[in-house]
Amino acid sequence: MKSDLRGDYSSAAPDFAVEQAWAKYTPEEHALYRRLFERQSKLVPRYACPEWIEAIAGLDAAHEIPRFDEISKNLRSKTGWEIVAVPGLIPDEAFFTHLANRRFPVTVWLRRPEEFDYIVEPDVFHDFFGHVPLLFDRTYADHLHEYGKGGLKAMRLAAVKMLARLYWYTIEFGLMKTPAGVRAYGAGLLSSGGELAYCVDDPKPRRLPFDLERIMRTEYIIDRYQETYFVIDSFEHLMRETAPDFTPIYARIRHS
Ligand code: HBI
Ligand code: FE
């Protein structure tokens, strides 16, 4: 693993799993997590999609960094997913293999206080708050399972770059049309103090209807608010639109 990543990869298993070592979090870390949770909690009633809001209500995750094994027990009984603790970003193949087996990798470490508003690598707050609640939604959960299998296939087709754009514009920065207006379901939005309101309220960014091929052709920026969001009608809509075999789409994009 590239050594410019923050996590400690030295004790990771071959699939990059580590112990969460929950008892080693400090009181300061739990307090910082709680502050992050409180800030986002003020925003999500207005900006998060209903599925996320429904799921978080059933999780007791506001007061301290959650214990992954407890969440996993709950998750397994609802949608057959579990959390696997990881040191941070892991290689594509390991990442896709976990998803293809209904295991979501969650980073164990928490950002530093000076990174309250912005962090480059995903930490436990982003991974947990942004991604895990939606794993309780049956359709989202099934979609992410398919994405994992699709990732392994994209590796064989040397098409991960195109597939990664789908992940970016849906799982990380996706918007959903709801009766109350556009709402966020992407984890990068749900866990962001600034972009969560921006993605819904600001007139500047483009909000385009979900278009698989356009997404796969659209480069993304990682260090600023997005200029373009793609809007799904529902997780069923996302599931339907991503059901076809991507092989001919990859070929078309590559040859244009
Ligand atoms: N590893 N822990 C972690 N989390 C991610 O979201 C992640 C990753 N490795 C690879 C990866 N994402 C992406 O390259 C793929 O979704 C394309
Ligand atoms: Fe993420």
Coordinates of C-alpha atoms and ligand atoms in Angstrom, one line a residue:
M1 CA 0.0 0.0 0.0
K2 CA 1.2 3.5 -0.8
S3 CA 2.8 4.9 2.3
D4 CA 1.5 8.4 1.9
L5 CA -1.8 7.1 3.5
R6 CA -2.3 7.9 7.1
G7 CA -3.5 4.6 8.4
D8 CA -1.4 1.8 9.9
Y9 CA -1.4 -1.0 7.4
S10 CA 1.2 -3.1 9.2
S11 CA -1.2 -5.3 11.1
A12 CA -3.8 -5.6 8.4
A13 CA -4.9 -9.0 7.1
P14 CA -4.4 -9.9 3.4
D15 CA -7.9 -8.6 2.8
F16 CA -6.9 -5.4 4.7
A17 CA -9.1 -6.0 7.6
V18 CA -7.9 -4.8 11.0
E19 CA -9.3 -4.8 14.6
Q20 CA -11.3 -1.8 15.4
A21 CA -9.6 -1.7 18.8
W22 CA -12.6 0.4 20.1
A23 CA -11.1 0.7 23.7
K24 CA -8.2 2.6 22.3
Y25 CA -10.2 5.6 21.1
T26 CA -9.5 8.5 23.5
P27 CA -12.2 10.6 25.2
E28 CA -11.1 13.5 22.9
E29 CA -11.8 11.4 19.9
H30 CA -15.2 10.4 21.0
A31 CA -15.9 14.1 21.8
L32 CA -14.7 15.2 18.3
Y33 CA -16.9 12.5 16.7
R34 CA -19.9 13.7 18.8
R35 CA -19.3 17.3 17.6
L36 CA -19.2 16.2 14.0
F37 CA -22.3 14.2 14.5
E38 CA -24.1 17.1 16.1
R39 CA -23.2 19.5 13.4
Q40 CA -24.4 17.2 10.6
S41 CA -27.5 16.3 12.6
K42 CA -28.7 19.9 12.3
L43 CA -28.5 19.7 8.5
V44 CA -29.8 16.3 7.6
P45 CA -33.5 16.8 8.4
R46 CA -33.5 19.4 5.6
Y47 CA -30.9 17.9 3.2
A48 CA -30.7 14.1 3.5
C49 CA -32.8 11.6 1.6
P50 CA -35.7 10.0 3.6
E51 CA -34.0 6.5 3.6
W52 CA -30.9 7.9 5.4
I53 CA -33.0 9.8 7.9
E54 CA -35.1 6.7 8.6
A55 CA -32.0 4.5 9.2
I56 CA -30.1 6.9 11.4
A57 CA -33.1 7.0 13.8
G58 CA -32.7 3.3 14.5
L59 CA -29.0 3.6 15.2
D60 CA -27.6 4.7 18.6
A61 CA -24.6 6.4 17.1
A62 CA -24.7 10.0 18.2
H63 CA -22.7 9.9 21.5
E64 CA -19.5 8.1 20.7
I65 CA -17.6 6.4 17.9
P66 CA -19.8 3.3 17.2
R67 CA -18.7 -0.2 17.9
F68 CA -18.6 -1.9 14.5
D69 CA -19.4 -5.3 15.8
E70 CA -22.7 -4.1 17.3
I71 CA -23.6 -2.3 14.1
S72 CA -22.7 -5.3 12.1
K73 CA -25.0 -7.6 14.2
N74 CA -27.9 -5.2 13.5
L75 CA -27.0 -4.8 9.9
R76 CA -26.6 -8.5 9.2
S77 CA -30.2 -9.2 10.5
K78 CA -31.6 -6.4 8.3
T79 CA -29.9 -6.6 4.9
G80 CA -27.1 -9.2 5.3
W81 CA -24.3 -6.6 5.3
E82 CA -21.6 -6.1 7.9
I83 CA -18.8 -3.6 8.6
V84 CA -15.2 -4.6 8.2
A85 CA -12.7 -2.3 9.9
V86 CA -9.8 -1.1 7.6
P87 CA -6.8 1.2 8.0
G88 CA -8.1 3.6 5.4
L89 CA -8.2 3.5 1.6
I90 CA -7.5 0.0 0.3
P91 CA -6.6 -1.3 -3.2
D92 CA -9.5 -1.6 -5.7
E93 CA -9.5 -5.4 -5.7
A94 CA -9.8 -5.7 -1.9
F95 CA -12.4 -3.0 -1.8
F96 CA -14.5 -4.6 -4.6
T97 CA -14.2 -8.0 -3.1
H98 CA -15.5 -6.8 0.3
L99 CA -18.5 -5.2 -1.4
A100 CA -19.2 -8.3 -3.5
N101 CA -19.4 -10.2 -0.2
R102 CA -21.7 -7.6 1.5
R103 CA -18.9 -6.2 3.7
F104 CA -18.5 -2.5 3.8
P105 CA -14.9 -1.3 4.7
V106 CA -15.0 1.4 7.4
T107 CA -11.8 3.3 8.3
V108 CA -10.9 3.0 12.0
W109 CA -9.2 6.3 12.6
L110 CA -10.8 9.7 13.2
R111 CA -9.7 13.0 11.7
R112 CA -7.8 15.6 13.9
P113 CA -9.6 18.6 15.4
E114 CA -8.0 21.0 12.9
E115 CA -9.6 18.8 10.1
F116 CA -13.1 19.4 11.4
D117 CA -14.4 21.0 8.2
Y118 CA -12.4 19.2 5.6
I119 CA -10.3 16.0 5.3
V120 CA -8.6 14.5 2.3
E121 CA -8.8 10.8 3.1
P122 CA -12.0 9.2 4.3
D123 CA -12.1 8.7 8.1
V124 CA -14.4 6.8 10.4
F125 CA -16.9 9.7 10.5
H126 CA -17.2 9.9 6.7
D127 CA -17.4 6.2 6.3
F128 CA -19.8 5.6 9.1
F129 CA -22.1 8.6 9.0
G130 CA -22.1 8.8 5.2
H131 CA -22.3 5.2 4.1
V132 CA -23.5 2.9 6.8
P133 CA -27.1 4.1 7.5
L134 CA -28.0 3.5 3.8
L135 CA -26.8 -0.1 4.1
F136 CA -30.0 -0.6 6.1
D137 CA -32.0 0.2 2.9
R138 CA -32.6 -3.1 1.0
T139 CA -32.4 -1.6 -2.5
Y140 CA -29.3 0.6 -1.8
A141 CA -27.7 -2.5 -0.1
D142 CA -28.4 -4.7 -3.1
H143 CA -27.1 -2.0 -5.5
L144 CA -23.8 -1.7 -3.6
H145 CA -23.4 -5.5 -3.7
E146 CA -23.9 -5.4 -7.5
Y147 CA -21.4 -2.5 -7.7
G148 CA -18.8 -4.7 -5.9
K149 CA -19.3 -7.5 -8.4
G150 CA -19.2 -5.0 -11.2
G151 CA -15.9 -3.6 -9.9
L152 CA -14.2 -7.0 -10.1
K153 CA -15.5 -7.3 -13.7
A154 CA -14.4 -3.8 -14.5
M155 CA -10.9 -4.8 -13.3
R156 CA -10.8 -7.6 -15.8
L157 CA -12.0 -5.2 -18.5
A158 CA -9.5 -2.4 -17.4
A159 CA -12.5 -0.1 -16.9
V160 CA -12.2 0.8 -13.3
K161 CA -11.7 4.5 -14.1
M162 CA -15.1 4.6 -15.8
L163 CA -16.8 2.6 -13.1
A164 CA -15.2 4.8 -10.3
R165 CA -17.0 7.8 -11.8
L166 CA -20.3 6.0 -11.3
Y167 CA -19.4 5.5 -7.6
W168 CA -18.3 9.1 -7.3
Y169 CA -21.5 10.6 -8.8
T170 CA -23.9 8.2 -6.9
I171 CA -22.6 6.6 -3.7
E172 CA -20.3 9.6 -2.9
F173 CA -22.1 12.7 -4.4
G174 CA -25.5 11.5 -5.5
L175 CA -28.7 13.5 -5.3
M176 CA -32.2 12.1 -5.2
K177 CA -35.5 13.7 -6.3
T178 CA -38.1 13.5 -3.5
P179 CA -41.6 15.0 -3.0
A180 CA -40.0 17.7 -0.8
G181 CA -37.3 18.6 -3.4
V182 CA -33.8 17.4 -4.2
R183 CA -32.0 15.6 -1.3
A184 CA -28.6 14.1 -0.8
Y185 CA -27.8 10.4 -0.6
G186 CA -24.1 10.5 -1.4
A187 CA -21.8 9.9 1.5
G188 CA -19.4 12.7 0.6
L189 CA -22.4 15.1 0.9
L190 CA -24.0 13.7 4.0
S191 CA -20.7 13.9 5.9
S192 CA -19.8 17.4 4.7
G193 CA -20.5 20.5 6.8
G194 CA -20.5 22.8 3.8
E195 CA -21.4 20.8 0.7
L196 CA -24.6 19.3 2.1
A197 CA -26.4 22.6 2.0
Y198 CA -24.6 23.7 -1.1
C199 CA -25.6 20.7 -3.2
V200 CA -29.3 21.3 -2.5
D201 CA -29.6 25.1 -2.2
D202 CA -26.9 26.7 -4.3
P203 CA -27.9 27.8 -7.8
K204 CA -24.3 27.4 -9.2
P205 CA -23.9 23.6 -9.7
R206 CA -25.5 21.7 -12.5
R207 CA -28.1 19.1 -11.3
L208 CA -28.6 16.7 -14.2
P209 CA -30.9 13.7 -14.4
F210 CA -29.0 10.4 -13.9
D211 CA -27.3 9.4 -17.2
L212 CA -25.0 6.4 -16.9
E213 CA -23.0 7.0 -20.0
R214 CA -22.6 10.7 -19.3
I215 CA -21.5 9.9 -15.8
M216 CA -18.9 7.5 -17.0
R217 CA -17.6 10.2 -19.3
T218 CA -17.5 12.9 -16.7
E219 CA -14.2 13.6 -14.8
Y220 CA -14.5 14.7 -11.2
I221 CA -12.7 17.0 -8.9
I222 CA -11.8 15.8 -5.4
D223 CA -10.7 19.0 -3.7
R224 CA -13.6 21.4 -4.2
Y225 CA -17.4 21.3 -4.2
Q226 CA -18.7 19.5 -7.2
E227 CA -19.8 21.5 -10.3
T228 CA -22.1 18.8 -11.5
Y229 CA -24.5 16.4 -9.6
F230 CA -26.6 13.7 -11.0
V231 CA -30.1 13.2 -9.7
I232 CA -31.8 9.8 -9.3
D233 CA -35.6 9.3 -8.9
S234 CA -35.1 6.6 -6.3
F235 CA -32.8 3.7 -5.4
E236 CA -35.0 1.5 -7.5
H237 CA -34.3 3.8 -10.4
L238 CA -30.5 3.6 -9.7
M239 CA -30.7 -0.1 -9.6
R240 CA -32.6 -0.3 -12.9
E241 CA -30.3 2.1 -14.7
T242 CA -27.2 0.2 -13.6
A243 CA -28.5 -3.3 -14.3
P244 CA -27.4 -3.7 -17.9
D245 CA -24.0 -5.1 -18.8
F246 CA -21.5 -2.2 -18.9
T247 CA -19.1 -4.0 -21.4
P248 CA -20.5 -2.2 -24.6
I249 CA -20.6 1.1 -22.8
Y250 CA -17.0 0.8 -21.7
A251 CA -16.1 0.0 -25.3
R252 CA -18.0 2.9 -26.7
I253 CA -16.5 5.4 -24.2
R254 CA -13.0 4.1 -24.8
H255 CA -13.3 4.4 -28.6
S256 CA -14.8 7.9 -28.7
Ligands
HBI1 N1 -11.1 1.9 0.0 N2 -11.6 2.1 2.3 C1 -11.9 2.4 1.0 N3 -13.0 3.1 0.7 C2 -13.3 3.5 -0.6 O1 -14.3 4.2 -0.8 C3 -12.5 3.0 -1.6 C4 -11.4 2.2 -1.3 N4 -10.6 1.8 -2.2 C5 -10.8 2.0 -3.6 C6 -12.0 2.9 -3.9 N5 -12.8 3.3 -2.9 C7 -12.4 3.3 -5.3 O2 -11.2 3.3 -6.1 C8 -13.4 2.5 -6.0 O3 -14.7 2.7 -5.6 C9 -13.4 2.7 -7.5
FE2 FE -16.9 7.4 0.9

